[in-house]
Coordinates of N, CA and C in Angstrom, one line a residue:
X1 N 0.7 -1.3 -0.2 CA 0.0 0.0 -0.2 C 0.8 1.2 -0.1
X2 N 0.7 1.9 -0.8 CA 1.1 3.4 -1.0 C 0.7 4.2 0.2
X3 N 2.1 5.0 0.9 CA 1.8 5.8 1.9 C 1.9 7.3 1.5
X4 N 1.4 8.0 1.9 CA 1.7 9.4 2.0 C 1.9 10.3 2.7
X5 N 1.9 11.9 2.7 CA 2.5 12.5 4.2 C 1.4 12.1 5.5
X6 N 0.2 12.0 4.8 CA -1.0 12.2 6.1 C -0.3 10.6 6.9
X7 N 0.5 10.0 6.3 CA 1.1 8.7 6.9 C 2.3 9.3 8.1
X8 N 2.9 10.0 7.8 CA 4.2 10.5 8.2 C 3.7 10.9 9.9
X9 N 4.8 10.7 10.6 CA 4.6 11.0 12.2 C 4.5 12.6 12.2
X10 N 3.8 13.0 13.4 CA 3.7 14.5 13.6 C 4.8 15.0 14.1
X11 N 5.6 14.5 14.7 CA 6.9 15.1 15.5 C 8.1 14.8 14.3
X12 N 8.0 14.0 13.2 CA 8.9 14.1 11.9 C 8.4 15.6 11.2
X13 N 7.2 15.5 10.8 CA 7.0 16.5 10.2 C 7.4 17.8 10.6
X14 N 7.2 18.2 12.2 CA 7.7 19.4 13.0 C 9.2 19.6 12.8
X15 N 10.0 18.8 12.5 CA 11.4 19.0 12.3 C 12.2 19.4 11.0
X16 N 11.5 18.5 10.0 CA 11.6 18.5 8.5 C 11.6 20.0 8.2
X17 N 12.7 20.3 7.4 CA 12.9 21.7 6.9 C 13.2 21.3 5.2
X18 N 13.4 22.2 4.5 CA 13.8 22.5 3.1 C 15.1 22.1 3.1
X19 N 15.6 21.0 2.3 CA 17.3 20.9 2.4 C 18.0 22.2 1.6
X20 N 17.5 22.7 0.7 CA 18.2 24.1 0.4 C 18.2 24.9 0.9
X21 N 16.8 25.4 1.5 CA 17.2 26.8 1.9 C 16.6 26.7 3.6
X22 N 16.5 25.5 4.2 CA 16.3 25.5 5.3 C 15.0 25.9 5.9
X23 N 13.9 26.3 4.8 CA 12.7 27.0 5.1 C 11.8 26.1 5.6
X24 N 10.6 26.4 5.8 CA 9.3 25.4 6.4 C 9.0 24.8 5.2
X25 N 8.6 23.4 5.4 CA 8.0 22.8 4.3 C 6.1 22.9 4.6
X26 N 5.1 22.7 3.4 CA 4.1 22.6 3.3 C 3.6 21.3 2.8
X27 N 2.6 20.9 3.7 CA 2.1 19.7 3.3 C 1.1 19.5 2.1
X28 N 1.5 18.1 1.4 CA 0.7 18.0 0.0 C -0.1 16.5 0.1
X29 N -0.7 15.9 -0.3 CA -0.9 14.7 -0.2 C -0.1 13.3 -0.2
X30 N 0.7 13.9 -1.5 CA 2.1 13.1 -1.9 C 3.2 13.8 -2.0
X31 N 3.5 15.1 -1.6 CA 4.7 15.7 -1.4 C 5.1 16.8 0.0
X32 N 6.0 17.6 -0.2 CA 6.0 18.3 0.8 C 6.8 19.5 0.3
X33 N 6.2 20.7 0.2 CA 6.7 21.7 -0.6 C 7.2 22.6 0.0
X34 N 8.1 23.3 -0.7 CA 9.1 24.3 -0.1 C 8.3 25.8 -0.9
X35 N 7.8 26.9 -0.4 CA 7.0 27.8 -1.0 C 7.9 28.9 -1.3
X36 N 9.6 28.7 -0.7 CA 10.4 29.5 -0.8 C 11.5 29.5 -1.9
X37 N 11.9 28.3 -2.0 CA 12.4 27.8 -3.2 C 11.8 27.3 -4.3
X38 N 10.3 26.8 -4.1 CA 9.2 26.7 -5.4 C 9.8 25.3 -5.6
X39 N 10.0 24.3 -4.7 CA 10.6 23.2 -5.0 C 9.3 21.9 -4.3
X40 N 9.0 20.7 -4.5 CA 8.6 20.0 -4.2 C 9.2 18.7 -4.3
X41 N 9.3 18.1 -2.6 CA 9.8 16.9 -2.4 C 8.7 15.4 -2.1
X42 N 8.9 14.4 -2.9 CA 7.7 13.8 -3.0 C 8.0 12.8 -2.1
X43 N 6.8 12.1 -1.5 CA 6.7 11.2 -0.4 C 6.7 9.9 -0.8
X44 N 7.5 8.7 -0.7 CA 7.4 7.5 -1.5 C 7.2 6.6 -0.4
X45 N 6.2 6.0 -0.4 CA 6.0 4.5 0.2 C 6.0 5.2 2.1
X46 N 5.6 6.3 2.2 CA 5.6 6.7 3.3 C 7.2 7.4 4.1
X47 N 7.9 7.5 3.5 CA 9.3 8.1 3.1 C 10.0 9.4 2.1
X48 N 9.9 10.7 3.1 CA 10.3 11.9 2.5 C 11.6 11.8 1.6
X49 N 11.6 11.8 0.5 CA 12.9 11.8 -0.5 C 13.3 13.4 -0.6
X50 N 13.8 13.5 0.4 CA 14.3 14.9 0.7 C 15.9 15.3 0.0
X51 N 15.9 14.9 -1.4 CA 16.6 15.0 -2.2 C 16.8 16.3 -3.2
X52 N 17.6 17.4 -2.9 CA 17.5 18.3 -4.1 C 17.4 17.9 -5.3
X53 N 18.2 17.1 -5.6 CA 18.1 16.3 -7.4 C 17.1 15.6 -7.4
X54 N 16.4 15.3 -6.5 CA 15.3 14.6 -7.1 C 13.8 15.7 -6.8
X55 N 14.0 16.8 -6.6 CA 13.2 17.6 -6.0 C 12.3 18.1 -7.4
X56 N 10.9 18.2 -7.5 CA 10.6 19.1 -8.7 C 9.8 20.4 -8.8
X57 N 10.1 21.4 -9.4 CA 9.7 22.8 -9.8 C 8.2 23.0 -9.2
X58 N 7.7 23.7 -8.4 CA 6.4 24.2 -8.2 C 6.2 25.1 -9.5
X59 N 5.2 24.7 -10.2 CA 4.9 25.9 -11.1 C 4.9 26.9 -10.6
X60 N 4.7 28.5 -11.4 CA 4.2 29.8 -10.9 C 2.6 29.8 -10.9
X61 N 2.3 30.2 -10.1 CA 0.8 30.6 -9.9 C 0.3 31.9 -11.1
X62 N -0.5 31.6 -11.7 CA -0.7 33.0 -12.7 C -1.9 32.9 -12.9

């Protein structure tokens, strides 16, 4: 069964920061998003993939 952000422990979410800028992360159903860097880090099988090279850009709102 695939697990997403909702399965992550609250204490883990409280300490996770963006690996690029150390800014706060916003939770999405299957990812963690940094609004400062505009990068999205996927959560795969309940494990946050916090690698800058694996992050995907967040499209600009417009």
